[in-house]
Coordinates of C-alpha atoms in Angstrom, one line a residue:
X1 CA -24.1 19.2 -86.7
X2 CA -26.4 18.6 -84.1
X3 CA -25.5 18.5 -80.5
X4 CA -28.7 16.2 -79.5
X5 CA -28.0 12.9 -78.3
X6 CA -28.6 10.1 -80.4
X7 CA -32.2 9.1 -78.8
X8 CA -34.8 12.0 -79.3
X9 CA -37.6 11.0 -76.6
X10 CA -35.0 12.7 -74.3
X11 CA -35.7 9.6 -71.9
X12 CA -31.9 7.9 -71.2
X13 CA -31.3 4.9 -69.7
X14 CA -29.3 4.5 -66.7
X15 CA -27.7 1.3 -65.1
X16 CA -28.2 0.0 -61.9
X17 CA -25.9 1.0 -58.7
X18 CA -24.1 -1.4 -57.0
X19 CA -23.6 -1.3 -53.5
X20 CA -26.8 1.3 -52.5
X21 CA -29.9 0.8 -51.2
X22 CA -31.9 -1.8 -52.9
X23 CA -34.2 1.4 -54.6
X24 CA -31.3 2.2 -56.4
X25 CA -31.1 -1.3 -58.7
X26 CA -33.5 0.2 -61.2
X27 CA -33.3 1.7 -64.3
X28 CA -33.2 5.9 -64.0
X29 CA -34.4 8.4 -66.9
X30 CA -34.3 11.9 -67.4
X31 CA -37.7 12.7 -69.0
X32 CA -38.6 16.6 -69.5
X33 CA -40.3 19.0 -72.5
X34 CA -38.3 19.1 -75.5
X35 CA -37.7 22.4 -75.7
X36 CA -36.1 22.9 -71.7
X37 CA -33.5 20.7 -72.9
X38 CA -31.5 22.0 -75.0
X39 CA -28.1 21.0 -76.0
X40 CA -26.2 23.8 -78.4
X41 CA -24.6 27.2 -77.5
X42 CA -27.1 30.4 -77.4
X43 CA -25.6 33.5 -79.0
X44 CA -26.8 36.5 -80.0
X45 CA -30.6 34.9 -79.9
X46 CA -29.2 31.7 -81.9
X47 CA -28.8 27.6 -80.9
X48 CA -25.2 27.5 -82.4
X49 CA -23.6 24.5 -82.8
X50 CA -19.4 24.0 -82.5
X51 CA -17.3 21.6 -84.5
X52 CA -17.6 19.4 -81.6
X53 CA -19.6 18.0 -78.3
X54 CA -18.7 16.4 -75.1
X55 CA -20.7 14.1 -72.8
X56 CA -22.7 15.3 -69.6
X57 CA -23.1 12.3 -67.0
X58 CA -25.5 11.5 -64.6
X59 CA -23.0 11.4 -61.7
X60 CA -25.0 9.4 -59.8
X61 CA -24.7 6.6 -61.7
X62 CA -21.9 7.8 -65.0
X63 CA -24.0 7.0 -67.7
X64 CA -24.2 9.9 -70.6
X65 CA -27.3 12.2 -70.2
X66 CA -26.6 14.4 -73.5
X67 CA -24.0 15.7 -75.7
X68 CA -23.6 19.6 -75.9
X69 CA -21.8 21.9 -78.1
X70 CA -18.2 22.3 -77.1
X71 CA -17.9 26.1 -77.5
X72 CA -14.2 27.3 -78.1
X73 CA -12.5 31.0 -78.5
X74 CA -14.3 31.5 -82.0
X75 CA -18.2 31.2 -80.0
X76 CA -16.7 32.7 -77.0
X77 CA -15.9 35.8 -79.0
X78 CA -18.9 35.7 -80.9
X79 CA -21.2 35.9 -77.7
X80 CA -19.1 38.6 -76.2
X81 CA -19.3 40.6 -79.8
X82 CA -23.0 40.0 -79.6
X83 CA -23.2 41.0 -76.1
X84 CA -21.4 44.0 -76.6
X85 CA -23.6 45.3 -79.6
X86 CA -26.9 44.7 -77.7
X87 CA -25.5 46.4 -74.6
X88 CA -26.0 49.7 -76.7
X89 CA -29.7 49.1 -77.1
X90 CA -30.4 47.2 -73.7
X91 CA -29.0 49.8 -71.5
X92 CA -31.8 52.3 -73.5
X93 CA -34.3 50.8 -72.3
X94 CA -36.4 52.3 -68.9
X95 CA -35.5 50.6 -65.8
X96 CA -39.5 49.4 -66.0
X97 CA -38.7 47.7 -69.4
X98 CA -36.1 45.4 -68.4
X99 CA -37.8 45.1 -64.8
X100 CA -40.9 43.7 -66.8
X101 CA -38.6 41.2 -68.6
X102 CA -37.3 39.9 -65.4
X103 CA -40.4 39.3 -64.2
X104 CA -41.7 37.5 -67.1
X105 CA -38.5 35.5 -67.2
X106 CA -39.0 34.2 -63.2
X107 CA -43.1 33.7 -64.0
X108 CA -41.3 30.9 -66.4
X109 CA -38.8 29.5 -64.1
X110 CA -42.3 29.3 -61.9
X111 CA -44.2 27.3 -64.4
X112 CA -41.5 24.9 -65.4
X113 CA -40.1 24.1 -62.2
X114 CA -40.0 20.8 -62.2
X115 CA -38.7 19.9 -65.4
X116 CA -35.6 22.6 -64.2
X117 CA -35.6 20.7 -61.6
X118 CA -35.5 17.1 -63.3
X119 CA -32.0 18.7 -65.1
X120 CA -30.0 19.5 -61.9
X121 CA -31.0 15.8 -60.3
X122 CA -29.8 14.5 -63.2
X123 CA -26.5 16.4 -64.2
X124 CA -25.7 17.5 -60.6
X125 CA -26.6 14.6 -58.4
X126 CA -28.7 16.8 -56.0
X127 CA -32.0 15.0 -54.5
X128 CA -35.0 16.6 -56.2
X129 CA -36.4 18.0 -53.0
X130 CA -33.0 20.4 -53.2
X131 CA -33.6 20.7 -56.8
X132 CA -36.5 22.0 -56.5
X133 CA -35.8 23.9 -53.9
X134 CA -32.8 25.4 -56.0
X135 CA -35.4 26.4 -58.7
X136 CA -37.2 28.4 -56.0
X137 CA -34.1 30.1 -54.6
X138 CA -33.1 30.7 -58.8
X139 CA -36.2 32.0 -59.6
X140 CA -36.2 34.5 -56.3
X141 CA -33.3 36.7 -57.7
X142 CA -35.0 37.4 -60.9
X143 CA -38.0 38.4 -58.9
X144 CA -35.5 40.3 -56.7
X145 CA -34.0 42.1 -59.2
X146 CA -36.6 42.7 -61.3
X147 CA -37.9 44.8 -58.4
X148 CA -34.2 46.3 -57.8
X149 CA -34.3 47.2 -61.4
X150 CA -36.3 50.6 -60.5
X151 CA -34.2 51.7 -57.6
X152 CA -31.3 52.7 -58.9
X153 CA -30.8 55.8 -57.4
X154 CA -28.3 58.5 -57.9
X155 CA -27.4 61.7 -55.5
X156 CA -27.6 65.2 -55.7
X157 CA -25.0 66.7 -53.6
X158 CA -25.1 70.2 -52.1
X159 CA -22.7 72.0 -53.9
X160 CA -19.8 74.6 -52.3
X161 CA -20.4 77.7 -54.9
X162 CA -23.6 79.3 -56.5
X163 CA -23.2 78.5 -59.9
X164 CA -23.0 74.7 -60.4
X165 CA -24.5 71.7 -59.3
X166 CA -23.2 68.5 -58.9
X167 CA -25.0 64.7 -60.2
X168 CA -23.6 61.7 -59.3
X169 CA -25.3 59.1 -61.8
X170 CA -25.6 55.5 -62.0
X171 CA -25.0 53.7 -65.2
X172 CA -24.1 50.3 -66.6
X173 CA -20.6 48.8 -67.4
X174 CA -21.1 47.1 -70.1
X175 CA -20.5 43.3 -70.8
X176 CA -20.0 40.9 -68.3
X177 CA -18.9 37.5 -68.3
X178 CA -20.0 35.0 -65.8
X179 CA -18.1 31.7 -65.0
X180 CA -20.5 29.5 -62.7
X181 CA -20.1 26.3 -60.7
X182 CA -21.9 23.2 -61.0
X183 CA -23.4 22.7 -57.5
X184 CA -25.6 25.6 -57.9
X185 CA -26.3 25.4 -61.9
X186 CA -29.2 27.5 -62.2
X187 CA -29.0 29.7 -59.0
X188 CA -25.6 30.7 -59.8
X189 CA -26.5 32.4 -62.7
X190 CA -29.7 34.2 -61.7
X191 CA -27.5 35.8 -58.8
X192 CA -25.3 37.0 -61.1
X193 CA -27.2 37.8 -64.5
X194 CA -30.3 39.2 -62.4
X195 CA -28.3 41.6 -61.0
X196 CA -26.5 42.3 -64.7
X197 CA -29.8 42.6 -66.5
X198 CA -31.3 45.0 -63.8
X199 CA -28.1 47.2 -64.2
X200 CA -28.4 47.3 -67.9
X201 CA -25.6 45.0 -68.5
X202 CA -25.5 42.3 -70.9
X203 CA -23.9 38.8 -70.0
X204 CA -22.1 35.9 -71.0
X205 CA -22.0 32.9 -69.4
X206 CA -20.0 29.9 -69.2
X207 CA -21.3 27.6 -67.5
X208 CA -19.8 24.4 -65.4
X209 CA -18.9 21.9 -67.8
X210 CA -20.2 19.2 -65.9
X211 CA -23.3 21.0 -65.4
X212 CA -24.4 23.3 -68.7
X213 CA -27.8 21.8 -69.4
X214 CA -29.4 23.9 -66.5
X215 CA -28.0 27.2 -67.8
X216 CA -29.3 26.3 -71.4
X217 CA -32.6 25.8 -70.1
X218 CA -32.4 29.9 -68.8
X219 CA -31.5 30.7 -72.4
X220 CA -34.5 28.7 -73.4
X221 CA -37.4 30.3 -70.9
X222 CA -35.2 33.9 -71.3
X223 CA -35.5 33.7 -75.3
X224 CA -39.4 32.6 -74.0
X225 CA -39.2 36.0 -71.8
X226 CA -38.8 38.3 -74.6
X227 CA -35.3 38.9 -73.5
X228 CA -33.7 40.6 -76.6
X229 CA -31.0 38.7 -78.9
X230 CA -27.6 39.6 -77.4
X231 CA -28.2 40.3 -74.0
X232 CA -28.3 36.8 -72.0
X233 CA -25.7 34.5 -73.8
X234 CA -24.6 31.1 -73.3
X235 CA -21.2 29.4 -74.2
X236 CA -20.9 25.7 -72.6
X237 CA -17.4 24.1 -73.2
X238 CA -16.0 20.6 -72.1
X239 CA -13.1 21.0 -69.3
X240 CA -10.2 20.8 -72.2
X241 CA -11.8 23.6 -73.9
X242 CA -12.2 26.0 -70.6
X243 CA -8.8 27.7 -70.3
X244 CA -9.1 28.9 -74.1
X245 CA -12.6 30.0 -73.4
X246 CA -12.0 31.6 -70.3
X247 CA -9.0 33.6 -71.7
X248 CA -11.7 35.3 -74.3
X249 CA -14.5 36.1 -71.4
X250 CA -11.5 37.7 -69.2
X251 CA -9.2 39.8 -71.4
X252 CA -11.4 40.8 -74.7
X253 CA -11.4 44.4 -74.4
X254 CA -14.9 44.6 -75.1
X255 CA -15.7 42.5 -72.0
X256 CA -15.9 45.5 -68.8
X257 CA -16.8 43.1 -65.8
X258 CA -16.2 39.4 -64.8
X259 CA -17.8 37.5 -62.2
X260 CA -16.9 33.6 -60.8
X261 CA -17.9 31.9 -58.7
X262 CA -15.6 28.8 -57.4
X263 CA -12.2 28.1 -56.2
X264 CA -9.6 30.5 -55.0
X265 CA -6.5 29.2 -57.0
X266 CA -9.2 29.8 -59.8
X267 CA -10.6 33.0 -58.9
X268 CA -7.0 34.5 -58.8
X269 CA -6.0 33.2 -62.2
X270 CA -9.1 35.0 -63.9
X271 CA -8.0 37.9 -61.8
X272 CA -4.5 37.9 -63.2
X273 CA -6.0 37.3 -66.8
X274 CA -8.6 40.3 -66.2
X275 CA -6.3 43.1 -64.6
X276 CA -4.0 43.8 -67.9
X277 CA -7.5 45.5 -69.5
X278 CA -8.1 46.8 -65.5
X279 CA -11.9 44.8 -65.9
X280 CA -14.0 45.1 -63.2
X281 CA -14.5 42.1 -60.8
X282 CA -16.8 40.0 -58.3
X283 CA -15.4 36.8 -56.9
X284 CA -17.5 34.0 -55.0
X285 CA -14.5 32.1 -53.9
X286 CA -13.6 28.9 -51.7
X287 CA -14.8 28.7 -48.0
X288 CA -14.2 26.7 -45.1
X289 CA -17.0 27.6 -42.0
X290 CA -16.4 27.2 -39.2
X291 CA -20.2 26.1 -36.5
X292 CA -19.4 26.4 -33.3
X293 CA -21.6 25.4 -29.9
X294 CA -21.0 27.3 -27.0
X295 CA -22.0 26.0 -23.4
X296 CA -25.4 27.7 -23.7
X297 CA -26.3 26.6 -27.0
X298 CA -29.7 24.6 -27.3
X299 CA -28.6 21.3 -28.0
X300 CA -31.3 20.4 -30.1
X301 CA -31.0 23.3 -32.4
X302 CA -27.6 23.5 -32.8
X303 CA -28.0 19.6 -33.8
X304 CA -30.2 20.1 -36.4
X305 CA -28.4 23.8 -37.9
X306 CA -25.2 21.4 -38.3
X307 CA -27.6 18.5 -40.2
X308 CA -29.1 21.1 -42.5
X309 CA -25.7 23.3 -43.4
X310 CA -23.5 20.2 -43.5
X311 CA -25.5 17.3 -45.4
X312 CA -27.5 19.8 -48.5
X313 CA -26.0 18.7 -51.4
X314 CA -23.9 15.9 -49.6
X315 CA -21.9 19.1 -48.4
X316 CA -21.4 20.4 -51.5
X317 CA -21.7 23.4 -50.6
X318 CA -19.6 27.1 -51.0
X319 CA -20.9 27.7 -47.0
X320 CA -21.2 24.3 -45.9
X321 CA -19.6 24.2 -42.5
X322 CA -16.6 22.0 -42.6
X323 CA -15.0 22.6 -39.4
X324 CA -17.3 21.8 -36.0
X325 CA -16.0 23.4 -32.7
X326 CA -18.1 22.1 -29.4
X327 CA -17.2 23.4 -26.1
X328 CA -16.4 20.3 -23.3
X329 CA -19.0 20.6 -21.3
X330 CA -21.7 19.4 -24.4
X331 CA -19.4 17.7 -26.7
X332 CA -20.8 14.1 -26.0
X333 CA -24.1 15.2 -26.0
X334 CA -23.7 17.0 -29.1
X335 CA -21.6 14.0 -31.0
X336 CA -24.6 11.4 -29.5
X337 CA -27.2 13.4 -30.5
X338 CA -25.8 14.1 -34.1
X339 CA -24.9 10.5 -35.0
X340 CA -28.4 9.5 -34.1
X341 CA -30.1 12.4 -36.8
X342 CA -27.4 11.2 -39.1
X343 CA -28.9 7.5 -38.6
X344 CA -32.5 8.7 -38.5
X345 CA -33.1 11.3 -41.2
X346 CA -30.2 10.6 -44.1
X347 CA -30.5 8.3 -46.7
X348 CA -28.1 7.7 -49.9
X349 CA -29.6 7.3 -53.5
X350 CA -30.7 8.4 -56.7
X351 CA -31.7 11.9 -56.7
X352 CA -34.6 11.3 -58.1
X353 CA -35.9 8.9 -55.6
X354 CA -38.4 10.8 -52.9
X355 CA -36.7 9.0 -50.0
X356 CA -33.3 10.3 -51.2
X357 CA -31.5 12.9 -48.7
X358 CA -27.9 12.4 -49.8
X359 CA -26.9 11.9 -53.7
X360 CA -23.6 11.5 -55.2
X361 CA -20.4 13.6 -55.1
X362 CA -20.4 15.7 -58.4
X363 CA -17.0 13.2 -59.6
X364 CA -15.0 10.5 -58.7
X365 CA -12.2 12.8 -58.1
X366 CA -14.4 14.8 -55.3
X367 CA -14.9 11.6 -53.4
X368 CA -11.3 10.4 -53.8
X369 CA -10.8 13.7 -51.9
X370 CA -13.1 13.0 -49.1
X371 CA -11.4 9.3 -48.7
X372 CA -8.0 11.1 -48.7
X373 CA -9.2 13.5 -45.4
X374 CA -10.8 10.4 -43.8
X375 CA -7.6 8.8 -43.8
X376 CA -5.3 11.5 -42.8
X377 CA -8.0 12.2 -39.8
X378 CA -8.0 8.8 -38.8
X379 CA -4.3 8.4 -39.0
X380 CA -3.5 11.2 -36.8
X381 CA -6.2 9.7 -33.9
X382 CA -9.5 10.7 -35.4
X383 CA -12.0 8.4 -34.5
X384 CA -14.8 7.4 -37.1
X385 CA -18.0 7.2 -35.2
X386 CA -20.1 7.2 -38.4
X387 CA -19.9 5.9 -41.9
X388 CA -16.1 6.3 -43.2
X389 CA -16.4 4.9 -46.6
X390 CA -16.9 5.2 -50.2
X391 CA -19.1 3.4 -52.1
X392 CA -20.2 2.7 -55.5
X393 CA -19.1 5.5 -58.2
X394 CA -18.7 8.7 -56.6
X395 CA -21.2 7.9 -53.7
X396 CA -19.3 8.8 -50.1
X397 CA -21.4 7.5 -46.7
X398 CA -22.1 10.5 -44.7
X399 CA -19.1 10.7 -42.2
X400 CA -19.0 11.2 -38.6
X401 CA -15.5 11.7 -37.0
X402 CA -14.8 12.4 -33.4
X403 CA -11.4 13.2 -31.5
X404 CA -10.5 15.9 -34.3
X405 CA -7.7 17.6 -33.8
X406 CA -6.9 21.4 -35.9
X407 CA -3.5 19.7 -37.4
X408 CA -5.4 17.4 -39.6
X409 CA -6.2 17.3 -42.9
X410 CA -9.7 18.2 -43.1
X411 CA -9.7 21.5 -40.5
X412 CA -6.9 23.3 -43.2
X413 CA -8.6 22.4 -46.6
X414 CA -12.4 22.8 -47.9
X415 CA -14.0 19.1 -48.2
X416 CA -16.5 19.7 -50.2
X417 CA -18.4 16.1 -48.9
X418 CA -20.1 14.9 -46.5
X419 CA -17.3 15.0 -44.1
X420 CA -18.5 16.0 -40.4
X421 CA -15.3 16.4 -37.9
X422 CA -15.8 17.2 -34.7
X423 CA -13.0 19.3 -32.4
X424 CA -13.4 20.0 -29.0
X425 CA -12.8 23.0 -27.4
X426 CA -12.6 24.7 -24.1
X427 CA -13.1 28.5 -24.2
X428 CA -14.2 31.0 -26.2
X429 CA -11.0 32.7 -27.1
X430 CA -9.6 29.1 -28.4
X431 CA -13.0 28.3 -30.1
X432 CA -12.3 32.2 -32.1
X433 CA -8.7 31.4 -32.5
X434 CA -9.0 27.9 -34.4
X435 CA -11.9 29.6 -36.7
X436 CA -9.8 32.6 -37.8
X437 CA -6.8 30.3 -38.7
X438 CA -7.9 30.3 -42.2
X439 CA -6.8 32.2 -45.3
X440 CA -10.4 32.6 -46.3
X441 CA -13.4 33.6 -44.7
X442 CA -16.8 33.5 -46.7
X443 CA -19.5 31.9 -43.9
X444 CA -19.3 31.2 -40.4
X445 CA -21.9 29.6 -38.0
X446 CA -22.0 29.6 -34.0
X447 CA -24.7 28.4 -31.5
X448 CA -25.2 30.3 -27.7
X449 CA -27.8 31.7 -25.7
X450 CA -25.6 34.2 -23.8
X451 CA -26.6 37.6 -25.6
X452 CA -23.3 39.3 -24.7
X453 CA -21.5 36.2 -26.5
X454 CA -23.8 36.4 -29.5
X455 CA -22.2 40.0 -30.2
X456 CA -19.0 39.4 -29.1
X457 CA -18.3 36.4 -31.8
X458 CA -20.6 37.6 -34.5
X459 CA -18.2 40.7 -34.6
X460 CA -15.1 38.4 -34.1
X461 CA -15.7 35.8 -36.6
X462 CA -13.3 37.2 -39.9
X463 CA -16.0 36.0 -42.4
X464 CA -18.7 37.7 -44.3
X465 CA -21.5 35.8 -43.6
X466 CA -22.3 34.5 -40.0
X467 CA -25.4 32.0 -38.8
X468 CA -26.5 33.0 -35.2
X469 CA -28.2 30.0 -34.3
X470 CA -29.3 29.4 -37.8
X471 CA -28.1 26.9 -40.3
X472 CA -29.3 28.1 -43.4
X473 CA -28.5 31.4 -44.5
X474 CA -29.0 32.3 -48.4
X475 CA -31.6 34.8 -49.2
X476 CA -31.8 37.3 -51.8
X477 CA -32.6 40.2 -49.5
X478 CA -29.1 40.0 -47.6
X479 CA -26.3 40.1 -49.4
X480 CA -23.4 37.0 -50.6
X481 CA -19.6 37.2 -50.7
X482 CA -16.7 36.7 -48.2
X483 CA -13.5 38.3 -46.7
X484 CA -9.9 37.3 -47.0
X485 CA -9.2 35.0 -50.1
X486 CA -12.8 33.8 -50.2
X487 CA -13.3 36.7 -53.0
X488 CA -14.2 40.0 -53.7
X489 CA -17.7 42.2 -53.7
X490 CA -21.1 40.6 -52.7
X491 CA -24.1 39.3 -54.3
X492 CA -27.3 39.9 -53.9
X493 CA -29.3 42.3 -51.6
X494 CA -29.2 45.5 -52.8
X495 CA -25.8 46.1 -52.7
X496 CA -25.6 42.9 -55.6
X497 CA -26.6 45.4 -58.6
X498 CA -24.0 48.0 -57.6
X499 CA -21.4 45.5 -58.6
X500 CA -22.6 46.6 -62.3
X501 CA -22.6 49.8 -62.3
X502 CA -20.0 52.8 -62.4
X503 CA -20.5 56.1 -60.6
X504 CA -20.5 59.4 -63.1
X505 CA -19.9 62.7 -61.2
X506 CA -21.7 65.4 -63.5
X507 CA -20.6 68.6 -62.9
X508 CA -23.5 71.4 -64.3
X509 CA -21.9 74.4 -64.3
X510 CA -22.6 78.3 -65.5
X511 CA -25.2 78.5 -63.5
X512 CA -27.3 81.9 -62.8
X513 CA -27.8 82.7 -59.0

């Protein structure tokens, strides 16, 4: 049957919210082209349907958005037998070929950008400003590795005797399975299935149940693209079907590469799943940045780097910085001055209202969390100098605490909210010490004028990514991916498609001098 919710203009209802700004007790709907929304599994260049569907909500305000196909083993293993049939064709074609795809596939992102944008509002909670903004950023890695597509080099290396030579070639893995979040539902995948396409892989994705409408919507413009049947496939699943689906994408032997990104107790279960067929592996895992602001830091800057890295997506973020070190001789300047752009420039709603700075957390469960750190803060002396509390649904006011101390709660474990806590430090080796105490390490941020400093911490910092004076980081020139438990490999950059590729040494031998 049918995965399409019952009303067919695609407009849905919503209920007012209770306990928001008064721009919020309206009615919200979700109105974009038929065709962008699209509500059944894609496989092998097919809308499939399963024997069942499960609801996505509009976590902003809970109502049901749609009902999609709830893929199980039997679709999983269909996509990744489709996949792996077209990956014999696909990685024929000239590295032009598929670069000309890509393009035509991120041309289409282009053009329906705001519809694309309409769907993560509504099934992620993001404001559409960031939405929009997401779409960009999605878009830019097909562009990027449409272009990265022709530069696959491989070497020739000088060889020690007369009568040989010696290749080293580039060429694809195979099939790949992608597992993607749901704060990032269309960049996500772009990062990862740009980079796969480029390569010559073929992909299957399974997307964040909470979020799979954006990722059906990439099936839809890549079907558009002339991407051929089999290569870009697309297996949504409700959370009670993941485990079973996610045990098909990680050990079918036809399946040569996984890549996730989410949490680490996540990450390493796929791992353990992928390593009895030895599968090749990228993980985007969990992260907890530190920001720190050094003496010599402009104020003012280092202010608004911690507004725009802490508040995008109501800090739901993978390098969102969750714990703030300020050196004494600042740190009630820095606290003042933040409370007062907190007051001045965020503002909670509906993502889809232009005023809207800060939507909802993804779930209740995620602001239950947020609650829980608030409290443990505050019990062990943390004062609350903004917000503090929960409101209707999963909305969380963005939270301001001073007097933080690196025993509590919410400077051990990622937040994943709009959770500011402020410690205060006194020299560099302490401010170092407190943001290396941390099994994982994927961003880190730090504000100083003092050039010698600058060097001295970016080197220090045990992360893989680090903000020098600069809140916002992502591109898809540089590359993506952490150190310690925050995962393996990187994305992006150029180094991104080498994650799907293996290295052939060719030995051409019988040579005549």
């Amino acid at each position: 049957m049918s995965a399409v919710c019952a009303l067919r203009s695609r407009c849905f209802p919503r209920q007012v919210l209770l306990g928001l700004p008064a721009a919020m007790h309206r009615s919200y709907s979700l109105d974009v082209s038929a065709p962008l929304l699209r509500t059944q599994g894609y496989v092998d260049g097919r809308w499939v349907s399963a024997a069942s569907v499960f609801p996505v909500l509009d976590p902003a305000t809970g109502q049901e958005i749609a009902r999609v196909a709830d893929c199980g083993p039997a679709e999983a293993k269909q996509a990744v037998d489709a996949a792996y049939k077209a990956f014999h064709s696909w990685k024929q074609y000239t590295a032009k070929e598929r670069s000309v795809l890509l393009r035509k596939w991120f041309d289409l992102l282009t053009l329906h950008k705001d519809d694309l944008a309409k769907l993560i509002t509504f099934e992620c909670g993001k404001p559409l400003r960031e939405s929009l903004g997401e779409i960009a950023y999605s878009a830019s890695f097909l562009e990027w590795f449409s272009e990265e597509a022709r530069r696959v080099y491989g070497d020739i290396v000088p060889s020690p005797v007369k009568d040989r030579k010696i290749l080293l070639l580039k060429q694809p893995v195979g099939v790949a399975s992608v597992i993607t979040p749901w704060n990032f539902p269309s960049a996500m995948i772009t990062r990862k299935v740009g980079a796969a396409l480029a390569a010559g892989c073929t992909v299957v994705v399974k997307p964040a149940e909470d979020t799979p409408l954006s990722a059906l919507a990439l099936a839809e413009l890549a079907e558009q693209a002339g991407i051929p049947a089999g290569v870009f496939n697309v297996v949504p699943c409700s959370r009670e079907t993941t485990p079973s689906v996610g045990q098909v994408l990680c050990t079918d032997p036809l399946v040569a590469k996984i890549s996730f990104t989410g949490s680490t107790a996540t990450g390493k279960v796929l791992l353990k799943m992928a390593a009895d067929t030895v599968k090749k592996a990228s993980m985007e895992l969990g992260g907890h940045a530190p920001f720190i602001v050094f003496d010599s830091a402009d104020v003012d800057k280092a202010v608004a780097g911690a507004m725009a890295s802490k508040f995008r997506n109501s800090g739901q973020t993978c390098v969102c910085s969750n714990r703030f070190l300020v050196q004494s001789r600042i740190y009630d300047r820095f606290i003042d001055e933040l409370g007062r752009a907190m007051d001045a420039e965020l503002r909670l709603g509906h993502g889809s209202e232009p005023e809207t700075t800060q939507g909802p957390l993804i779930n209740t469960r995620a602001a239950e969390k947020v609650v829980h750190q608030i409290s443990d803060a505050v019990s062990r002396g943390a004062k609350v100098l903004r917000g503090g509390k929960r409101l209707h649904g999963s909305f969380m006011e963005p939270t301001l605490l001073a007097d933080v101390t690196a025993e509590m709660l919410c400077t051990k474990e990622e937040t994943f909210g709009p959770l500011l806590p402020v410690i205060r430090f006194n020299t560099e080796e302490e401010a170092l010490a407190i943001a290396n105490a941390s099994n994982v390490g994927l961003a880190g941020y730090f504000y100083s004028q003092d050039v010698s400093q600058i060097w001295r911490v970016a080197e220090a910092l045990e992360v893989g990514i680090v903000g020098v004076n600069e809140g916002l980081l992502s591109t898809p020139e540089a590359t993506f991916g952490g150190v310690k438990q925050s995962g393996l490999g990187r994305e992006g950059s150029k180094y991104g498609i080498e994650e799907y590729l293996d290295v052939k040494y060719m030995c051409f031998g019988g040579l005549k001098p």
